[in-house]
Coordinates of C-alpha atoms and ligand atoms in Angstrom, one line a residue:
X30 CA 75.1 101.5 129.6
X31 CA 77.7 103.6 128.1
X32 CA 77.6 104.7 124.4
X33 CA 80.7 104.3 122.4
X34 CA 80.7 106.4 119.8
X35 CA 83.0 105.7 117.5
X36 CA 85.1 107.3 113.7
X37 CA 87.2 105.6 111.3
X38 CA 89.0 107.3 108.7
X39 CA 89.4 105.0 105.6
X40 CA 86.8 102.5 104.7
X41 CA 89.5 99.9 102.8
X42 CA 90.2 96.5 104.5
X43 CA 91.4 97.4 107.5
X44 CA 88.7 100.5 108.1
X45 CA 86.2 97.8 107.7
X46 CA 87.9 94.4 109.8
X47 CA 87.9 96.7 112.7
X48 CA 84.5 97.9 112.9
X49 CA 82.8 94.5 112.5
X50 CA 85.4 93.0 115.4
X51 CA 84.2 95.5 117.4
X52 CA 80.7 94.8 116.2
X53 CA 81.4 91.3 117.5
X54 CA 83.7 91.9 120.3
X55 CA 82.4 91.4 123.9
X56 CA 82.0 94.3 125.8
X57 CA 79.7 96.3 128.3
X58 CA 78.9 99.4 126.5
X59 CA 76.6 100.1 122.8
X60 CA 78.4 100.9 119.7
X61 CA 78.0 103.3 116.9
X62 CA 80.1 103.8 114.1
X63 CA 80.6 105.8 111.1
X64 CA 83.3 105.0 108.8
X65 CA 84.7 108.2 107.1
X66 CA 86.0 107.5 103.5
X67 CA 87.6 110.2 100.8
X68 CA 86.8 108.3 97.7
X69 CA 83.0 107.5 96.7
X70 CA 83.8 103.7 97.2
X71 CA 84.6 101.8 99.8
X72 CA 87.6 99.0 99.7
X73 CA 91.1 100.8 99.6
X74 CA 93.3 99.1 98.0
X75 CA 91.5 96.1 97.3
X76 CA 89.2 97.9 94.4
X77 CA 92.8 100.5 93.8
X78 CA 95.5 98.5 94.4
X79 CA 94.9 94.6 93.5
X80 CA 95.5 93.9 89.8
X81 CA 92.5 93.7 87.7
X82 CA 93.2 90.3 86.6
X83 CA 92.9 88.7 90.5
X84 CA 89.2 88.6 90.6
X85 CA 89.8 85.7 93.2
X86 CA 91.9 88.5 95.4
X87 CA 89.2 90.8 94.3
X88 CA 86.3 88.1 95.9
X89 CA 87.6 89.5 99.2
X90 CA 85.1 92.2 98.4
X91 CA 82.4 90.1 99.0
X92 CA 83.1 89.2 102.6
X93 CA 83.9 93.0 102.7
X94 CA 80.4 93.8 101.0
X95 CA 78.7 91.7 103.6
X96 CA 79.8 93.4 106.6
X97 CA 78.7 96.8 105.5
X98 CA 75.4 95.4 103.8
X99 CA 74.4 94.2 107.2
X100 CA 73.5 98.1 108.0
X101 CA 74.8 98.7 111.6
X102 CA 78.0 101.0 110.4
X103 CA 77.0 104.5 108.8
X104 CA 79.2 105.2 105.5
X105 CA 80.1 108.7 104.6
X106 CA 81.9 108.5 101.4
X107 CA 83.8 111.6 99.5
X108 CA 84.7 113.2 103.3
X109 CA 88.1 113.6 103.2
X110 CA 90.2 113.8 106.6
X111 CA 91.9 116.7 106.8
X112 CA 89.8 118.7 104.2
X113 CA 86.3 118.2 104.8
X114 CA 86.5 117.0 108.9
X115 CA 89.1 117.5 111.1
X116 CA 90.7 116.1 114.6
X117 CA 88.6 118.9 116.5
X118 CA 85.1 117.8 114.8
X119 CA 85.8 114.1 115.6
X120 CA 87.0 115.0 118.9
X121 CA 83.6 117.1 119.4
X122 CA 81.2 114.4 118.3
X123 CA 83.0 111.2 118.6
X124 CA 84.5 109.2 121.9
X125 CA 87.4 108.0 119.8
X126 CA 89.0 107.3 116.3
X127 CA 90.7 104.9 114.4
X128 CA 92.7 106.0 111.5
X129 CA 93.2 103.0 108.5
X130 CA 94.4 105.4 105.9
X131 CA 96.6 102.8 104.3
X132 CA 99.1 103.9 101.8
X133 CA 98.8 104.9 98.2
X134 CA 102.0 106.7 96.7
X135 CA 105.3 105.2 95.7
X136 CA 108.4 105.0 98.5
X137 CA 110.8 107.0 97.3
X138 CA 114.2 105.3 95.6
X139 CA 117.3 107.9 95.7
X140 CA 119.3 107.0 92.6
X141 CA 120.4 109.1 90.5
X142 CA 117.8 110.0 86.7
X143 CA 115.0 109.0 88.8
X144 CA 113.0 112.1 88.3
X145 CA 113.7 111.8 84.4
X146 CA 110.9 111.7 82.4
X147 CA 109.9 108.7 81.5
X148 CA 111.0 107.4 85.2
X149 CA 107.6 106.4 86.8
X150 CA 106.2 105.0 90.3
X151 CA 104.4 101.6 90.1
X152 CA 101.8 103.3 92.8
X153 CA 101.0 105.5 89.8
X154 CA 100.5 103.2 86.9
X155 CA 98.1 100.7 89.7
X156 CA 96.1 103.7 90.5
X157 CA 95.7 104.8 86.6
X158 CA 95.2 100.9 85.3
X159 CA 93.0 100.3 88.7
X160 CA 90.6 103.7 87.4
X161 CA 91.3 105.5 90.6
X162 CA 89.8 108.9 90.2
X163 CA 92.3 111.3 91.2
X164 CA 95.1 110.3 88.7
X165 CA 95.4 111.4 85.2
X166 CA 93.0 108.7 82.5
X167 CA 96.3 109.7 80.5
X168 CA 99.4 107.2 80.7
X169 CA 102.0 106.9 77.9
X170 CA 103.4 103.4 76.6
X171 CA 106.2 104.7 74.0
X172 CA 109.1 101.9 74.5
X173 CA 109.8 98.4 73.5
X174 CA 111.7 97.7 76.2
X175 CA 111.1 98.8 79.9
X176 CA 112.4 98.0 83.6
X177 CA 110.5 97.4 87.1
X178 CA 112.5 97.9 89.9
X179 CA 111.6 95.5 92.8
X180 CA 111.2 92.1 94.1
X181 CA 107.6 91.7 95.6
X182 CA 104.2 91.3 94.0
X183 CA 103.4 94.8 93.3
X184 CA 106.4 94.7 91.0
X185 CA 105.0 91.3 89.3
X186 CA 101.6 93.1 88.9
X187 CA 103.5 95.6 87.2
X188 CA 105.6 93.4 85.1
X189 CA 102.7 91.6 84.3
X190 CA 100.0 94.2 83.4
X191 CA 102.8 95.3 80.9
X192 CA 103.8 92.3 79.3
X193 CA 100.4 90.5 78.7
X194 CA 98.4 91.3 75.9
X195 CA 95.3 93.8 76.4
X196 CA 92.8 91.2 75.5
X197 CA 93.7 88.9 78.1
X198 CA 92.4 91.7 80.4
X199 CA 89.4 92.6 78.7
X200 CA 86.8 90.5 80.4
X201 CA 88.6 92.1 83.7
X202 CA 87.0 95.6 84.9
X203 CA 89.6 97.6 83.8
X204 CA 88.3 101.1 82.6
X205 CA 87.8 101.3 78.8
X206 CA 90.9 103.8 78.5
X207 CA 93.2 101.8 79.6
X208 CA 92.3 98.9 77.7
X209 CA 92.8 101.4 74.3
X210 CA 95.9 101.8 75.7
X211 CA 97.7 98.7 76.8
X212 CA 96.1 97.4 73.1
X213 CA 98.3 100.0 71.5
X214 CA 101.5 99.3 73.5
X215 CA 104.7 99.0 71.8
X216 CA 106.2 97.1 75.1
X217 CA 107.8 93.6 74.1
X218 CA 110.5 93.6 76.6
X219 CA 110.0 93.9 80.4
X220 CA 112.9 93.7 82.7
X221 CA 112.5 93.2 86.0
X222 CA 116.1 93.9 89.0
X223 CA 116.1 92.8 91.8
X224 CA 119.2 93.8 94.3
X225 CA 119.3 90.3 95.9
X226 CA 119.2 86.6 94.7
X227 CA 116.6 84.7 93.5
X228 CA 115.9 82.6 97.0
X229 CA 115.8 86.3 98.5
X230 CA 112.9 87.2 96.7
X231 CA 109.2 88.2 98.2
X232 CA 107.2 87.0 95.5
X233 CA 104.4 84.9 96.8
X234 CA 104.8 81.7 95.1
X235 CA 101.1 81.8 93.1
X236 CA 101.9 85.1 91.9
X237 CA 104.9 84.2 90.3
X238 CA 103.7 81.3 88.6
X239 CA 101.1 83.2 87.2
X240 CA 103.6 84.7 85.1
X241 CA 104.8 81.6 83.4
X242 CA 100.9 81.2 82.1
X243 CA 101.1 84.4 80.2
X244 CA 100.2 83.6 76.6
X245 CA 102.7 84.8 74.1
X246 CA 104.8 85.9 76.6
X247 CA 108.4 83.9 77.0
X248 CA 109.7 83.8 80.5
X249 CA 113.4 84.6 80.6
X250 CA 116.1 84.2 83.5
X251 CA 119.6 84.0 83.5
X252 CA 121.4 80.7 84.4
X253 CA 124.4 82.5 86.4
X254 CA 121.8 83.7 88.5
X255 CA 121.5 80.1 89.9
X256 CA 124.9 79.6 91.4
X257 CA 123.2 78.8 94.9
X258 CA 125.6 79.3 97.7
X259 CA 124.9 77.2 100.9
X260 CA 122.5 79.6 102.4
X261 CA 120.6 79.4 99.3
X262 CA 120.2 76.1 99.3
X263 CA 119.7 76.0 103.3
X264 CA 116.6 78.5 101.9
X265 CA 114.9 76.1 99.5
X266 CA 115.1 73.2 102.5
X267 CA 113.9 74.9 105.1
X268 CA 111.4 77.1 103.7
X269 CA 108.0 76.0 101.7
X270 CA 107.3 78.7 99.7
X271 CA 111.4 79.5 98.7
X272 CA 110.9 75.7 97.5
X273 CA 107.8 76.3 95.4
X274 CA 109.6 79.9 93.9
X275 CA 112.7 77.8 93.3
X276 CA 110.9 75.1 91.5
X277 CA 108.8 77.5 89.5
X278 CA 112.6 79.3 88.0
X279 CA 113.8 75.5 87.5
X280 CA 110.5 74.8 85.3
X281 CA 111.5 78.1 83.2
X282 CA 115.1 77.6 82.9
X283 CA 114.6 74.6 81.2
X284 CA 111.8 75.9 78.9
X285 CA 112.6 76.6 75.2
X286 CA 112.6 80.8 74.5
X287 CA 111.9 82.7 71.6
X288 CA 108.1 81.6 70.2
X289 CA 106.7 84.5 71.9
X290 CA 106.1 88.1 70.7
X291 CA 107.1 89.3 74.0
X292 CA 109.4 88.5 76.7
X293 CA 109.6 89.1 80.7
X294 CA 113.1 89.0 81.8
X295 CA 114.1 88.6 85.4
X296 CA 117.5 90.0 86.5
X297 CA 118.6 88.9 89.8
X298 CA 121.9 90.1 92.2
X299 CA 121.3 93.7 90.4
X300 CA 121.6 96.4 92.8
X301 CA 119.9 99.5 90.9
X302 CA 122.4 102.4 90.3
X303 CA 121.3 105.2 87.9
X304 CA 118.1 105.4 85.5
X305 CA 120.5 107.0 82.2
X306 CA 119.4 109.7 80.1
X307 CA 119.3 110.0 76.7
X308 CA 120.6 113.1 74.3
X309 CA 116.6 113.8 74.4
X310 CA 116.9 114.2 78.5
X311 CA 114.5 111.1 78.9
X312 CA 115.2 107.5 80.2
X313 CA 117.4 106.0 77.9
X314 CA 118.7 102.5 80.4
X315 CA 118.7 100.8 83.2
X316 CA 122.3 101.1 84.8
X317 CA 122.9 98.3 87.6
X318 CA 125.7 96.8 89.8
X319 CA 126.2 93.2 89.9
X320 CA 125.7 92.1 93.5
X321 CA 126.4 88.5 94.9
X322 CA 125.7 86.4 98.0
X323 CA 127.9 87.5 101.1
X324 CA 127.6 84.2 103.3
X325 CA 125.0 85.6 105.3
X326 CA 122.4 85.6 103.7
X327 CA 122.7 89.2 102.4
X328 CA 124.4 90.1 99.0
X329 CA 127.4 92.6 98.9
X330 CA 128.0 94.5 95.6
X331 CA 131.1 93.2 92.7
X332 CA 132.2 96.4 91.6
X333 CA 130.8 94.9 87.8
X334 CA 128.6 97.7 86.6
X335 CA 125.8 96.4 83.7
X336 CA 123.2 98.7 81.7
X337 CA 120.2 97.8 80.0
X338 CA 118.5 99.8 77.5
X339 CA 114.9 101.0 78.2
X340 CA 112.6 103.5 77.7
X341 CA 110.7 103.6 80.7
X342 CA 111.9 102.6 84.3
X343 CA 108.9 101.7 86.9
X344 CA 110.2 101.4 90.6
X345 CA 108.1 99.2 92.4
X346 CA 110.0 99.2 95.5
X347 CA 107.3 99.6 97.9
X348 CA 104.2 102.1 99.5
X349 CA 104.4 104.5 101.7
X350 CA 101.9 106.0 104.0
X351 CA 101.0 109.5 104.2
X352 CA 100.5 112.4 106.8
X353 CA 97.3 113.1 108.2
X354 CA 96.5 116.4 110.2
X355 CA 97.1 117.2 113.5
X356 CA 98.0 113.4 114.0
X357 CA 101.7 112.7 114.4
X358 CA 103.7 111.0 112.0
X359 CA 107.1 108.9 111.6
X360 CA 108.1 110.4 108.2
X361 CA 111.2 107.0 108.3
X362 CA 109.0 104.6 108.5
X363 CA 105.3 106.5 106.5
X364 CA 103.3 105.5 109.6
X365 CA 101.2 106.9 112.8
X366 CA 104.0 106.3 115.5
X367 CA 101.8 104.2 117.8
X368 CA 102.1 100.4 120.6
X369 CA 99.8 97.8 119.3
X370 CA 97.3 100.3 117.7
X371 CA 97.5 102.9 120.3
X372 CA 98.3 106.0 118.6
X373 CA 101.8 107.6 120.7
X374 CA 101.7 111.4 120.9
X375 CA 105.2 112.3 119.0
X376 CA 107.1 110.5 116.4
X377 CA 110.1 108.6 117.4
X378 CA 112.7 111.2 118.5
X379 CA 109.7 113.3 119.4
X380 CA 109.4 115.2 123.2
X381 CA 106.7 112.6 123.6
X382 CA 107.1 109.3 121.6
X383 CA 106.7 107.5 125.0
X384 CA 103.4 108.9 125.9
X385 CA 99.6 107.6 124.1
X386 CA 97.3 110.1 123.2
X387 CA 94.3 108.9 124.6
X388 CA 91.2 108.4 122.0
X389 CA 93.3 108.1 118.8
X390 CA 94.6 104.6 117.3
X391 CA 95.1 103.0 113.9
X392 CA 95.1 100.1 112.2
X393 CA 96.1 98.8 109.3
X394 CA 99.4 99.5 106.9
X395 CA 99.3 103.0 108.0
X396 CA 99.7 101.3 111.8
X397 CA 102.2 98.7 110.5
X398 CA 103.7 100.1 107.2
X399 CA 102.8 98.7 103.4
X400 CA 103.6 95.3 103.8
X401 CA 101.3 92.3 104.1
X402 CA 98.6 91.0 102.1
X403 CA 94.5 91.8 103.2
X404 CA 94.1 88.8 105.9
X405 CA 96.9 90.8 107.9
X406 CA 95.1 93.5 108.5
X407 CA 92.7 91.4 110.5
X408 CA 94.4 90.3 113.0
X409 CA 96.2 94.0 113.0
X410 CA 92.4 95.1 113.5
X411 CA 92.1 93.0 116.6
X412 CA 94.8 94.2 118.1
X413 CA 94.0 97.5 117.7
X414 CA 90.4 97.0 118.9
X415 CA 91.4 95.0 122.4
X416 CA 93.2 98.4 123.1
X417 CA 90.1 100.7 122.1
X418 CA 87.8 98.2 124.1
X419 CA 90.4 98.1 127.6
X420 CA 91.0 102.0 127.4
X421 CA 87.0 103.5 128.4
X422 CA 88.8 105.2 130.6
X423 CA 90.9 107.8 128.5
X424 CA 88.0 107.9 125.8
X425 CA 87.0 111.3 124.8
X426 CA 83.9 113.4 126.2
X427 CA 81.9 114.5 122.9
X428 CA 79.9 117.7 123.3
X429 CA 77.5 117.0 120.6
X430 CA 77.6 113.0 120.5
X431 CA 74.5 112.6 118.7
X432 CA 74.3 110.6 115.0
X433 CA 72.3 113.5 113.8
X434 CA 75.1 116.3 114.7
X435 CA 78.0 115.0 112.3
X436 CA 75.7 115.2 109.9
X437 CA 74.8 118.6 110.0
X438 CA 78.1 119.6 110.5
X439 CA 78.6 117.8 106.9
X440 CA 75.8 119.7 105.5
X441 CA 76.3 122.9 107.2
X442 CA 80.0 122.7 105.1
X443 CA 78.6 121.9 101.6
X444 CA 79.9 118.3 101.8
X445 CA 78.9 116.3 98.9
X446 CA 79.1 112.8 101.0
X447 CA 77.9 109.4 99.8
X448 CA 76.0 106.6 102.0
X449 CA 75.9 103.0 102.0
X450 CA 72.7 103.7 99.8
X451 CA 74.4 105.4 97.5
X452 CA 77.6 103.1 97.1
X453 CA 75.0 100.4 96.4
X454 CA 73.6 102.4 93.7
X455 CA 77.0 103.2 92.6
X456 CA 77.7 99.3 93.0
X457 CA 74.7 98.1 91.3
X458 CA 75.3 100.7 88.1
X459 CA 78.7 99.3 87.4
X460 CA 77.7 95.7 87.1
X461 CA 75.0 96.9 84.9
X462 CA 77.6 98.4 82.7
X463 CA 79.5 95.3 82.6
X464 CA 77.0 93.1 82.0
X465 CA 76.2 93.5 78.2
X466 CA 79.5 92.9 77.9
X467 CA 80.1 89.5 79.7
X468 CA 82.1 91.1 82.4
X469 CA 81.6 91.5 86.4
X470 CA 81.9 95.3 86.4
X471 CA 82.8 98.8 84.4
X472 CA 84.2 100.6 86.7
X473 CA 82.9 104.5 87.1
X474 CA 86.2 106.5 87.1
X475 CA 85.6 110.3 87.0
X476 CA 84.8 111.3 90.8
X477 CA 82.4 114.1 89.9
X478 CA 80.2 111.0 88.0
X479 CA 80.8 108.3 91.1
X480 CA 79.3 110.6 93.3
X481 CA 76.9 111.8 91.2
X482 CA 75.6 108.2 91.0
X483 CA 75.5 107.9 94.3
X484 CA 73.5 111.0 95.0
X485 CA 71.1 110.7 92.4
Ligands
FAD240 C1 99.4 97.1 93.9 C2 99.0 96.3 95.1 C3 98.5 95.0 94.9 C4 98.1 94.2 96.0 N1 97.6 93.0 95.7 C5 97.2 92.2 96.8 C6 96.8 90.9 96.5 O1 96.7 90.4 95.4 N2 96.4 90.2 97.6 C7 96.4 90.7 98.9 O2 96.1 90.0 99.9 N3 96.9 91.9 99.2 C8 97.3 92.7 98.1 N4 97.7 93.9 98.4 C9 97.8 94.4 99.8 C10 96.5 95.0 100.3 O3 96.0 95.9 99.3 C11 96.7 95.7 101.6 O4 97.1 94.7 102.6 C12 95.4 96.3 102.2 O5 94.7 97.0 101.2 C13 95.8 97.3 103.3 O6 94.6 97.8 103.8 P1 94.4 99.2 104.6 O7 92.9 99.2 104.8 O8 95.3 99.4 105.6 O9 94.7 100.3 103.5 P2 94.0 100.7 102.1 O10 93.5 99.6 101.4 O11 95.0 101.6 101.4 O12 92.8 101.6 102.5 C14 92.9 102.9 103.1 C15 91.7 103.7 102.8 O13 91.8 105.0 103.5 C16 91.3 106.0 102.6 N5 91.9 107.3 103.1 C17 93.2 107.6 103.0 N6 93.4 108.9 103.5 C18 92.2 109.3 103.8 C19 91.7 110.6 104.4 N7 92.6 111.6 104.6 N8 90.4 110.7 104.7 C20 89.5 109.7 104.4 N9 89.9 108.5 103.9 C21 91.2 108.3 103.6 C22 91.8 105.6 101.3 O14 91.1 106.2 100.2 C23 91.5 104.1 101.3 O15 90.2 103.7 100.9 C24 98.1 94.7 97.3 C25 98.6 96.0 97.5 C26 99.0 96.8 96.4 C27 99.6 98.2 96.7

């Protein structure tokens, strides 16, 4: 019987789906897998990414935790792709590879004062309130009154990490730093734009709702934003969750304001224009163009311009993936140009965008772009798997396909990689540091100290 052996580079939900599918998919040849990993922890975006305050999101880990706690794939954390191992090692040791590298910076938005300081990317702030190692412990909170660009639930998160009070996260695992922080923020006001109206939005409903239960925090929209044309209220009939959101702005607009100490204002039909500077050369407002429904479903712009004073601007207008070496890459899009998982062997425009480059796949938002939530990037997995499975034909023929040889190659470069062993130590330390405390976990932030823990 025939040996697959097989790499995958990035070890967050994705990374993980697909090697326990293939684990459990039928097929006439052995398995073995190691899943390559750059950070000392396993889980993407799911430990990086989802907001401290959704440990029932964060529960996903479990079901995560079980599949590589059964033992049958090899971990090597702190092995960077690119850096540590590249396309020729896997090629030399492994039949094939699946790259699930995900996304972790900010999509860019070309207006004009968005490099000003005090202009930020939401990818940024997640990865400094999430403890991610390779950002700056520093973040500065020096405004009253600050703006979120964007209309999905990484700009909620945002909105909402900024606008509830610090102790309301405590018994979360956010890092001790960033708890000093938030407790010393000056924010009161956070004003979130969306370009389009409010039945155009891509808040999940739960998520939006959540906002309303903020304590101390008022919840503040604008009644001409309501005006509902006939495709808006076509929306709300025909679609569940437009119904839910629209029921959850109904509940607020008839709330009583101005109890609260702070306030979360969403601005809809506000098509961002310019973050303004002030004399000082930092962010000073929020300048916007009125938009408003076009018939179609779509919004066209009024010509009305508006500004908003703020301090701080966060665009949360999406993720975007980034390049890997020696693998192609559609820089439009932030993805591996691939069919169904299959990796193609240009980028769109490319001598070869037609043709698949046998042995390489991916899976995942750096397959499909940033968009989805976890339980998508199952059935992406399985996609991507059916393909790697059908195509024993076009795998690669390893020289050195032996689970000892990577290894020593890892050594033989001074690679300080982790183990499953040694994320369960890592694991098992932070709920120990959390525990005196009350809460599920501290988080371990410096890298130098994860793997440390790991190694000891
Ligand atoms: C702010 C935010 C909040 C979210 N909240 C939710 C939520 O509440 N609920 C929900 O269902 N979904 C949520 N999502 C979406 C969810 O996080 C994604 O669907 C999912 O994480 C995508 O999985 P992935 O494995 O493709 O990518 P990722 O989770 O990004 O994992 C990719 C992994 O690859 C590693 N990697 C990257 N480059 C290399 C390299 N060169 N070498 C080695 N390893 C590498 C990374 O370190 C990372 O661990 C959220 C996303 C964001 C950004």
């Amino acid at each position: 019987m025939t040996k697959l052996r097989l790499a995958i580079v990035g070890a967050g939900p994705a990374g993980i789906y697909a090697a326990d599918i293939l684990l459990k998919h039928e097929r006439a040849f052995d398995v073995s897998i190691d899943l390559f990993e750059q950070l000392p922890a396993p889980y993407g975006l799911v430990r990086y990414g989802v907001a401290p305050d959704h440990p029932r999101i964060k529960g996903i880990i479990t079901a995560l935790r079980e599949v590589l706690d059964r033992g049958d794939i090899r971990i090597f954390g702190n092995v960077t792709f690119g850096r540590d191992i590249t396309l020729d090692d896997l090629k030399k040791h492994y039949n094939a590879v699946i790259f699930s590298t995900g996304a972790i910076r900010d999509a860019d938005l070309e207006i004009p004062g968005i490099d000003l300081p005090g202009s930020l990317g939401a990818a940024d702030f997640v990865s400094w309130y999430d403890g991610h190692p390779d950002v700056p412990r520093e973040w500065t909170l020096d405004s009253s009154s600050v703006a979120v660009i964007g209309n999905g639930n990484v700009a909620l998160d945002v909105a909402r990490i900024l606008a509830k009070h610090a102790d309301d996260l405590l018994p979360t695992e956010i890092p001790a730093n960033v708890y000093d922080i938030l407790k010393a923020s000056p924010v009161t006001d956070v004003h979130v734009f969306g370009r389009r109206g409010p039945t155009q939005v891509k808040f999940s409903p739960l998520e939006l709702r959540e906002l309303g239960e903020l304590r101390d925090v008022d919840m503040v929209v604008a009644d001409e934003d309501f005006d509902y044309d006939d495709a808006a209220r076509a929306a709300i009939e025909s679609n569940k969750q437009i119904l839910v959101i629209d029921r959850v702005f109904t509940k607020w607009r008839e709330e009583e304001v101005g109890s609260a100490s702070r306030r979360l204002h969403l601005h809809f039909y506000a098509k961002p224009l310019e973050v303004v500077a002030g004399p000082d050369g930092r962010v000073a407002a929020f300048r916007y163009e009125r938009t408003e429904p076009d018939g179609a479903g779509g919004v066209r712009g009024t010509g009305e311009i508006r500004e908003v004073a703020v301090g701080q601007v966060y665009r949360a207008v999406g993720y975007f993936g980034s390049p890997l070496d020696g693998i192609p890459f559609d820089e439009r899009r932030g993805v591996i140009p691939n069919i169904e998982g299959q990796v193609l062997a240009s980028a769109p425009g490319g001598a070869q965008e037609n043709e698949i480059l046998p042995g390489v796949y991916a899976t995942g938002w750096i397959k499909r772009g940033p968009i989805g939530l976890i339980g998508h990037t199952k059935s992406d997995a399985m996609e991507t798997i059916g393909h790697l499975v059908n195509d024993q034909a076009s795998w690669w023929s390893p020289e050195s396909p032996s689970e000892e040889s990577i290894v020593a190659l890892l050594e033989s470069r001074g690679v300080e990689y982790t183990d499953l062993a040694g994320w369960q130590k890592l694991d098992s330390h932070e709920m120990s540091l959390g525990e005196p405390e009350g809460r599920a976990r501290i988080k371990v932030v410096p890298r130098d100290e994860m793997v440390k823990i790991s190694r000891a």
